[in-house]
Amino acid sequence: MSNASSATAIIAEEAAIVRQSYALIFVATFIGEILFGIVIAQVYIYYTRYQRDALWVKLFVLFLFVCDICSAVFAICWMFFLFISHWGDIAVFSQPTWMLATDPLLLGLMTCATHFFFARRIKIITENVWLAALVCFFGVGTLAGALGGTIEFLRVESLADLSSLKPIAIVWLLCAAMGDVIITVILSWSLKRKRSGFKKTDQIVDRVIRVTIQNGFLTAAVATAALILYLSSSIPYHLALSLILPRMYTNTILSSLNHRDVLHPGSSTGREGSSMGGFATASISRRAQQTEVMVHVEAHELSDAMKSDGDWDAPSKAHPV
């Protein structure tokens, strides 16, 4: 009888440990799936509204979407592995699996691609190659850390051994957060410097700055929080945020691309930035100087280019880049 009581006590203790460690991860998985549903809606809106966008932008969105699908599927497979296939087996909760190992790999690919995407925009806006190279540097650092983390993750025998991967995790998550912050700061700073003095244009600039700050700092904050949890706790709480981040990156970019109609009311849906890789274009001019301010918006950015012979009521024109 005492043996049965001891076994029951051990099981209860192990179950309590699982609840403490995985309750947040379990909830985060379902939050991630809710965000994935939003991603699907955003992708549908993008491909139906902006059919005239450049092919490379459509492929970029498709790449992020495919990575997000894989991330969501593997997260559910991991939950199925823990709670269905191995129901009652406490030992599996400490086992690293290939399904969980795909998370840093996919997130690293998505983050690196996103950083390169915005690095190109930064070069166009600021005409500064070094600033774009800095963003690319953090993108490569994120991917390198993610690849290293995936390889080492498959080598550890228990999730408790993840603490040995701290140098790699620091490179991975810190580069991701720093890249997001730098993108946000550079683009916001560039926008403020390019105010035209026209009320309509400045209103658009203000809107884009708000979107830039919201999107950039949100992903940076979550990546930083994941790093802090990883460094400060032996319980794998950081996995919860890591499972959400892929959906956040995809939603951030798609919401910015689909925000173009809001930033440029009265435009013809699907025409703005049709050859600009997802840019919204607002045309405002001064009749006296016969100049036109082209405001280009994509995800985290807006660039101004001056063009002659414009008109206040002239429709926006797609501008290849």
Coordinates of N, CA and C in Angstrom, one line a residue, residues 133-287:
A133 N 23.6 47.5 -44.9 CA 24.5 46.4 -44.5 C 24.4 46.0 -43.1
L134 N 24.2 47.0 -42.2 CA 24.1 46.8 -40.8 C 22.9 45.9 -40.5
V135 N 21.8 46.2 -41.2 CA 20.5 45.4 -41.0 C 20.8 44.0 -41.5
C136 N 21.5 43.9 -42.7 CA 21.8 42.5 -43.2 C 22.7 41.7 -42.3
F137 N 23.6 42.4 -41.6 CA 24.5 41.8 -40.6 C 23.7 41.1 -39.5
F138 N 22.7 41.8 -39.0 CA 21.9 41.2 -37.9 C 21.0 40.1 -38.5
G139 N 20.6 40.3 -39.7 CA 19.8 39.2 -40.3 C 20.6 37.9 -40.5
V140 N 21.8 38.0 -40.9 CA 22.7 36.9 -41.1 C 23.0 36.3 -39.7
G141 N 23.3 37.2 -38.7 CA 23.5 36.7 -37.3 C 22.4 35.9 -36.8
T142 N 21.2 36.4 -37.1 CA 20.0 35.7 -36.6 C 19.9 34.3 -37.2
L143 N 20.1 34.2 -38.5 CA 20.1 32.9 -39.2 C 21.2 32.0 -38.7
A144 N 22.4 32.5 -38.6 CA 23.5 31.7 -38.1 C 23.2 31.1 -36.7
G145 N 22.7 32.0 -35.8 CA 22.3 31.5 -34.5 C 21.2 30.5 -34.5
A146 N 20.2 30.7 -35.4 CA 19.1 29.8 -35.5 C 19.6 28.4 -36.0
L147 N 20.4 28.4 -37.0 CA 20.9 27.2 -37.5 C 21.8 26.4 -36.5
G148 N 22.6 27.2 -35.8 CA 23.5 26.6 -34.8 C 22.6 26.0 -33.6
G149 N 21.6 26.8 -33.3 CA 20.6 26.3 -32.2 C 19.9 25.1 -32.6
T150 N 19.5 25.0 -33.9 CA 18.8 23.8 -34.4 C 19.7 22.6 -34.3
I151 N 20.9 22.7 -34.7 CA 21.9 21.6 -34.7 C 22.2 21.1 -33.3
E152 N 22.5 22.1 -32.5 CA 22.8 21.7 -31.1 C 21.6 21.2 -30.3
F153 N 20.4 21.7 -30.7 CA 19.2 21.3 -30.0 C 19.0 19.8 -30.2
L154 N 19.3 19.3 -31.4 CA 19.1 17.9 -31.7 C 20.1 17.0 -31.0
R155 N 21.2 17.6 -30.5 CA 22.2 16.9 -29.8 C 22.0 16.7 -28.4
V156 N 21.2 17.6 -27.8 CA 21.0 17.5 -26.3 C 20.1 16.3 -26.0
E157 N 20.2 15.7 -24.8 CA 19.4 14.6 -24.5 C 18.2 15.0 -23.7
S158 N 18.2 16.2 -23.1 CA 17.0 16.7 -22.4 C 16.8 18.2 -22.5
L159 N 15.6 18.6 -22.4 CA 15.4 20.1 -22.5 C 16.0 20.8 -21.4
A160 N 16.3 20.1 -20.3 CA 17.1 20.7 -19.2 C 18.5 21.1 -19.6
D161 N 19.0 20.5 -20.6 CA 20.3 20.8 -21.1 C 20.4 22.0 -22.0
L162 N 19.3 22.6 -22.3 CA 19.2 23.8 -23.2 C 20.0 24.9 -22.7
S163 N 20.3 24.9 -21.4 CA 21.1 26.0 -20.8 C 22.5 26.0 -21.3
S164 N 23.0 24.9 -21.9 CA 24.3 24.9 -22.5 C 24.4 25.6 -23.8
L165 N 23.2 25.9 -24.4 CA 23.2 26.6 -25.7 C 23.1 28.1 -25.5
K166 N 23.4 28.7 -24.4 CA 23.2 30.1 -24.1 C 23.9 31.0 -25.1
P167 N 25.2 30.7 -25.4 CA 25.9 31.6 -26.4 C 25.2 31.7 -27.8
I168 N 24.7 30.5 -28.2 CA 24.0 30.5 -29.5 C 22.7 31.2 -29.4
A169 N 21.9 30.9 -28.3 CA 20.6 31.6 -28.1 C 20.8 33.1 -28.1
I170 N 21.8 33.6 -27.4 CA 22.0 35.0 -27.3 C 22.3 35.6 -28.7
V171 N 23.1 35.0 -29.5 CA 23.3 35.5 -30.8 C 22.0 35.5 -31.6
W172 N 21.3 34.4 -31.6 CA 20.1 34.3 -32.3 C 19.0 35.3 -32.0
L173 N 18.6 35.4 -30.7 CA 17.5 36.3 -30.3 C 18.0 37.7 -30.2
L174 N 19.2 38.0 -29.8 CA 19.7 39.3 -29.7 C 19.8 40.0 -31.1
C175 N 20.3 39.2 -32.0 CA 20.4 39.8 -33.4 C 19.0 40.0 -34.0
A176 N 18.1 39.2 -33.7 CA 16.7 39.4 -34.2 C 16.1 40.7 -33.6
A177 N 16.3 40.8 -32.3 CA 15.8 42.0 -31.6 C 16.5 43.3 -32.0
M178 N 17.8 43.2 -32.1 CA 18.5 44.4 -32.5 C 18.2 44.8 -34.0
G179 N 18.1 43.8 -34.8 CA 17.7 44.1 -36.2 C 16.4 44.8 -36.3
D180 N 15.4 44.3 -35.6 CA 14.1 45.0 -35.6 C 14.1 46.4 -35.1
V181 N 14.9 46.6 -34.0 CA 15.0 47.9 -33.4 C 15.7 48.9 -34.4
I182 N 16.7 48.4 -35.0 CA 17.5 49.3 -36.0 C 16.6 49.6 -37.2
I183 N 15.9 48.7 -37.7 CA 15.0 49.0 -38.8 C 14.0 50.0 -38.4
T184 N 13.4 49.8 -37.2 CA 12.3 50.8 -36.8 C 12.9 52.2 -36.6
V185 N 14.1 52.3 -35.9 CA 14.7 53.6 -35.7 C 15.1 54.3 -36.9
I186 N 15.7 53.6 -37.9 CA 16.2 54.2 -39.1 C 15.0 54.7 -39.9
L187 N 14.0 53.9 -40.1 CA 12.9 54.3 -40.9 C 12.1 55.4 -40.3
S188 N 11.9 55.3 -39.0 CA 11.2 56.4 -38.3 C 12.0 57.7 -38.4
W189 N 13.2 57.7 -38.2 CA 14.1 58.8 -38.3 C 14.1 59.4 -39.7
S190 N 14.2 58.5 -40.7 CA 14.1 59.0 -42.1 C 12.8 59.6 -42.5
L191 N 11.7 59.1 -42.0 CA 10.4 59.7 -42.3 C 10.3 61.1 -41.7
K192 N 10.8 61.2 -40.4 CA 10.7 62.5 -39.8 C 11.5 63.6 -40.6
R193 N 12.6 63.2 -41.1 CA 13.4 64.1 -41.9 C 12.8 64.5 -43.2
K194 N 11.9 63.7 -43.7 CA 11.3 63.9 -45.1 C 10.0 64.5 -45.0
R195 N 9.6 65.1 -43.9 CA 8.3 65.8 -43.9 C 8.3 66.9 -45.0
S196 N 7.2 67.0 -45.7 CA 7.1 67.9 -46.8 C 6.6 69.3 -46.5
G197 N 5.9 69.4 -45.3 CA 5.2 70.6 -45.0 C 3.8 70.6 -45.4
F198 N 3.3 69.7 -46.3 CA 2.0 69.6 -46.7 C 1.2 68.8 -45.7
K199 N 0.0 69.2 -45.3 CA -0.8 68.6 -44.3 C -1.1 67.2 -44.6
K200 N -1.6 67.0 -45.9 CA -2.0 65.6 -46.3 C -0.8 64.6 -46.3
T201 N 0.3 65.1 -46.8 CA 1.5 64.2 -46.8 C 2.0 63.9 -45.4
D202 N 2.0 64.9 -44.5 CA 2.5 64.7 -43.2 C 1.6 63.8 -42.4
Q203 N 0.3 63.8 -42.7 CA -0.6 62.9 -42.0 C -0.3 61.5 -42.4
I204 N 0.0 61.3 -43.6 CA 0.4 59.9 -44.1 C 1.7 59.5 -43.4
V205 N 2.6 60.4 -43.4 CA 3.9 60.2 -42.7 C 3.7 59.8 -41.2
D206 N 2.8 60.5 -40.5 CA 2.6 60.2 -39.1 C 2.0 58.8 -39.0
R207 N 1.1 58.4 -39.9 CA 0.4 57.1 -39.8 C 1.5 56.0 -40.0
V208 N 2.4 56.2 -41.0 CA 3.4 55.2 -41.3 C 4.4 55.1 -40.1
I209 N 4.7 56.2 -39.5 CA 5.6 56.2 -38.3 C 5.0 55.3 -37.2
R210 N 3.7 55.5 -37.0 CA 3.0 54.7 -36.0 C 3.0 53.3 -36.3
V211 N 2.7 52.9 -37.6 CA 2.8 51.5 -38.0 C 4.2 51.0 -37.8
T212 N 5.2 51.7 -38.2 CA 6.6 51.3 -38.1 C 6.9 51.0 -36.7
I213 N 6.6 51.9 -35.8 CA 7.0 51.7 -34.3 C 6.2 50.5 -33.8
Q214 N 4.9 50.4 -34.1 CA 4.1 49.3 -33.5 C 4.7 48.0 -34.0
N215 N 4.9 47.8 -35.3 CA 5.4 46.6 -35.8 C 6.8 46.2 -35.4
G216 N 7.7 47.2 -35.5 CA 9.1 46.9 -35.3 C 9.4 46.6 -33.8
F217 N 8.9 47.4 -32.9 CA 9.1 47.2 -31.5 C 8.4 46.1 -30.9
L218 N 7.3 45.7 -31.5 CA 6.5 44.5 -31.0 C 7.3 43.2 -31.2
T219 N 7.8 43.0 -32.4 CA 8.6 41.8 -32.6 C 9.9 41.8 -31.8
A220 N 10.5 43.0 -31.7 CA 11.7 43.2 -30.9 C 11.5 42.9 -29.4
A221 N 10.4 43.4 -28.9 CA 10.0 43.2 -27.5 C 9.8 41.7 -27.2
V222 N 9.1 41.0 -28.1 CA 8.9 39.6 -27.8 C 10.2 38.8 -27.9
A223 N 11.0 39.1 -28.9 CA 12.3 38.4 -29.0 C 13.2 38.6 -27.8
T224 N 13.2 39.9 -27.3 CA 13.9 40.2 -26.1 C 13.4 39.5 -24.9
A225 N 12.0 39.5 -24.7 CA 11.4 38.8 -23.6 C 11.7 37.3 -23.6
A226 N 11.8 36.7 -24.8 CA 12.1 35.3 -24.9 C 13.6 35.0 -24.5
L227 N 14.5 35.9 -24.9 CA 15.9 35.8 -24.4 C 16.0 36.0 -22.9
I228 N 15.3 36.9 -22.3 CA 15.3 37.1 -20.9 C 14.8 35.9 -20.1
L229 N 13.7 35.3 -20.6 CA 13.2 34.1 -20.0 C 14.1 33.0 -20.1
Y230 N 14.8 32.8 -21.2 CA 15.7 31.8 -21.4 C 16.9 31.9 -20.5
L231 N 17.4 33.1 -20.3 CA 18.6 33.3 -19.5 C 18.3 33.3 -18.0
S232 N 17.1 33.6 -17.6 CA 16.7 33.8 -16.2 C 16.0 32.6 -15.6
S233 N 15.5 31.7 -16.4 CA 14.7 30.6 -15.8 C 15.1 29.2 -16.4
S234 N 15.2 28.3 -15.5 CA 15.5 26.9 -15.9 C 14.3 26.2 -16.6
I235 N 13.1 26.8 -16.3 CA 11.9 26.3 -16.9 C 11.7 26.8 -18.3
P236 N 11.5 26.0 -19.3 CA 11.5 26.5 -20.7 C 10.3 27.4 -21.1
Y237 N 10.1 28.5 -20.3 CA 9.0 29.4 -20.7 C 9.3 30.1 -22.0
H238 N 10.6 30.2 -22.4 CA 10.9 30.9 -23.6 C 10.4 30.3 -24.8
L239 N 10.1 28.9 -24.7 CA 9.5 28.2 -25.9 C 8.2 28.8 -26.3
A240 N 7.4 29.3 -25.3 CA 6.1 29.8 -25.5 C 6.2 31.0 -26.5
L241 N 7.1 31.9 -26.2 CA 7.2 33.1 -27.1 C 7.9 32.7 -28.4
S242 N 8.7 31.8 -28.4 CA 9.4 31.3 -29.6 C 8.4 30.7 -30.6
L243 N 7.4 30.1 -30.1 CA 6.3 29.5 -30.9 C 5.4 30.5 -31.5
I244 N 5.3 31.7 -30.9 CA 4.4 32.7 -31.3 C 5.1 33.7 -32.3
L245 N 6.4 33.8 -32.2 CA 7.2 34.8 -33.0 C 7.0 34.6 -34.5
P246 N 7.0 33.4 -35.1 CA 6.8 33.3 -36.5 C 5.6 33.9 -37.0
R247 N 4.5 33.7 -36.3 CA 3.2 34.3 -36.7 C 3.2 35.8 -36.6
M248 N 4.0 36.3 -35.6 CA 4.0 37.8 -35.4 C 4.8 38.4 -36.6
Y249 N 5.9 37.8 -37.0 CA 6.6 38.4 -38.1 C 5.8 38.4 -39.4
T250 N 5.1 37.3 -39.7 CA 4.3 37.2 -40.9 C 3.1 38.2 -40.8
N251 N 2.4 38.3 -39.6 CA 1.3 39.2 -39.5 C 1.8 40.7 -39.6
T252 N 3.0 41.0 -39.1 CA 3.5 42.3 -39.1 C 3.7 42.8 -40.5
I253 N 4.3 42.0 -41.4 CA 4.6 42.3 -42.7 C 3.3 42.4 -43.5
L254 N 2.4 41.4 -43.4 CA 1.2 41.4 -44.1 C 0.2 42.5 -43.7
S255 N 0.2 42.8 -42.4 CA -0.7 43.9 -42.0 C -0.2 45.3 -42.6
S256 N 1.1 45.4 -42.7 CA 1.7 46.6 -43.3 C 1.4 46.7 -44.8
L257 N 1.5 45.6 -45.5 CA 1.2 45.6 -46.9 C -0.2 45.9 -47.2
N258 N -1.1 45.3 -46.3 CA -2.5 45.4 -46.5 C -3.0 46.8 -46.0
H259 N -2.2 47.5 -45.3 CA -2.6 48.8 -44.7 C -2.5 49.9 -45.8
R260 N -2.1 49.6 -47.0 CA -2.0 50.7 -48.0 C -3.2 51.4 -48.3
D261 N -4.4 50.7 -48.3 CA -5.6 51.4 -48.7 C -6.0 52.4 -47.6
V262 N -5.6 52.1 -46.3 CA -5.9 53.0 -45.2 C -5.0 54.2 -45.3
L263 N -3.8 54.0 -45.6 CA -2.8 55.1 -45.7 C -3.1 56.0 -46.9
H264 N -3.7 55.4 -47.9 CA -4.0 56.2 -49.1 C -5.4 56.1 -49.5
P265 N -6.3 56.7 -48.8 CA -7.8 56.5 -49.1 C -8.1 57.1 -50.5
G266 N -9.0 56.4 -51.1 CA -9.5 56.9 -52.4 C -8.7 56.3 -53.6
S267 N -7.7 55.5 -53.2 CA -6.9 54.9 -54.2 C -7.6 53.7 -54.8
S268 N -7.2 53.3 -56.0 CA -7.8 52.1 -56.6 C -7.1 50.9 -56.1
T269 N -7.9 50.0 -55.5 CA -7.4 48.9 -54.8 C -6.6 48.0 -55.7
G270 N -5.4 47.6 -55.2 CA -4.6 46.7 -55.9 C -3.7 47.5 -56.9
R271 N -3.8 48.8 -57.0 CA -3.0 49.5 -58.0 C -1.8 50.2 -57.4
E272 N -1.9 50.6 -56.1 CA -0.8 51.3 -55.5 C 0.4 50.4 -55.4
G273 N 1.5 50.9 -55.8 CA 2.7 50.2 -55.7 C 2.7 48.8 -56.5
S274 N 2.0 48.8 -57.5 CA 1.8 47.5 -58.2 C 3.1 46.9 -58.7
S275 N 4.1 47.8 -59.0 CA 5.4 47.3 -59.4 C 6.5 47.7 -58.4
M276 N 6.1 48.1 -57.2 CA 7.1 48.5 -56.3 C 7.3 47.6 -55.1
G277 N 6.8 46.4 -55.2 CA 7.0 45.5 -54.1 C 6.2 45.8 -52.9
G278 N 4.9 46.1 -53.1 CA 4.1 46.4 -52.0 C 4.1 47.7 -51.4
F279 N 4.3 48.7 -52.2 CA 4.4 50.1 -51.7 C 3.0 50.8 -52.0
A280 N 2.6 51.6 -51.1 CA 1.5 52.5 -51.3 C 2.0 53.8 -51.8
T281 N 1.4 54.4 -52.7 CA 2.0 55.7 -53.3 C 0.9 56.8 -53.2
A282 N 1.3 57.9 -52.6 CA 0.4 59.0 -52.5 C 1.0 60.2 -53.2
S283 N 0.3 60.7 -54.2 CA 0.8 61.8 -55.0 C 0.3 63.1 -54.5
I284 N 1.2 64.0 -54.1 CA 0.8 65.4 -53.7 C 1.7 66.3 -54.3
S285 N 1.2 67.4 -54.8 CA 2.1 68.4 -55.5 C 1.8 69.8 -55.2
R286 N 2.8 70.6 -55.4 CA 2.6 72.1 -55.3 C 2.5 72.6 -56.8
R287 N 1.4 73.2 -57.1 CA 1.2 73.7 -58.4 C 2.2 74.8 -58.8

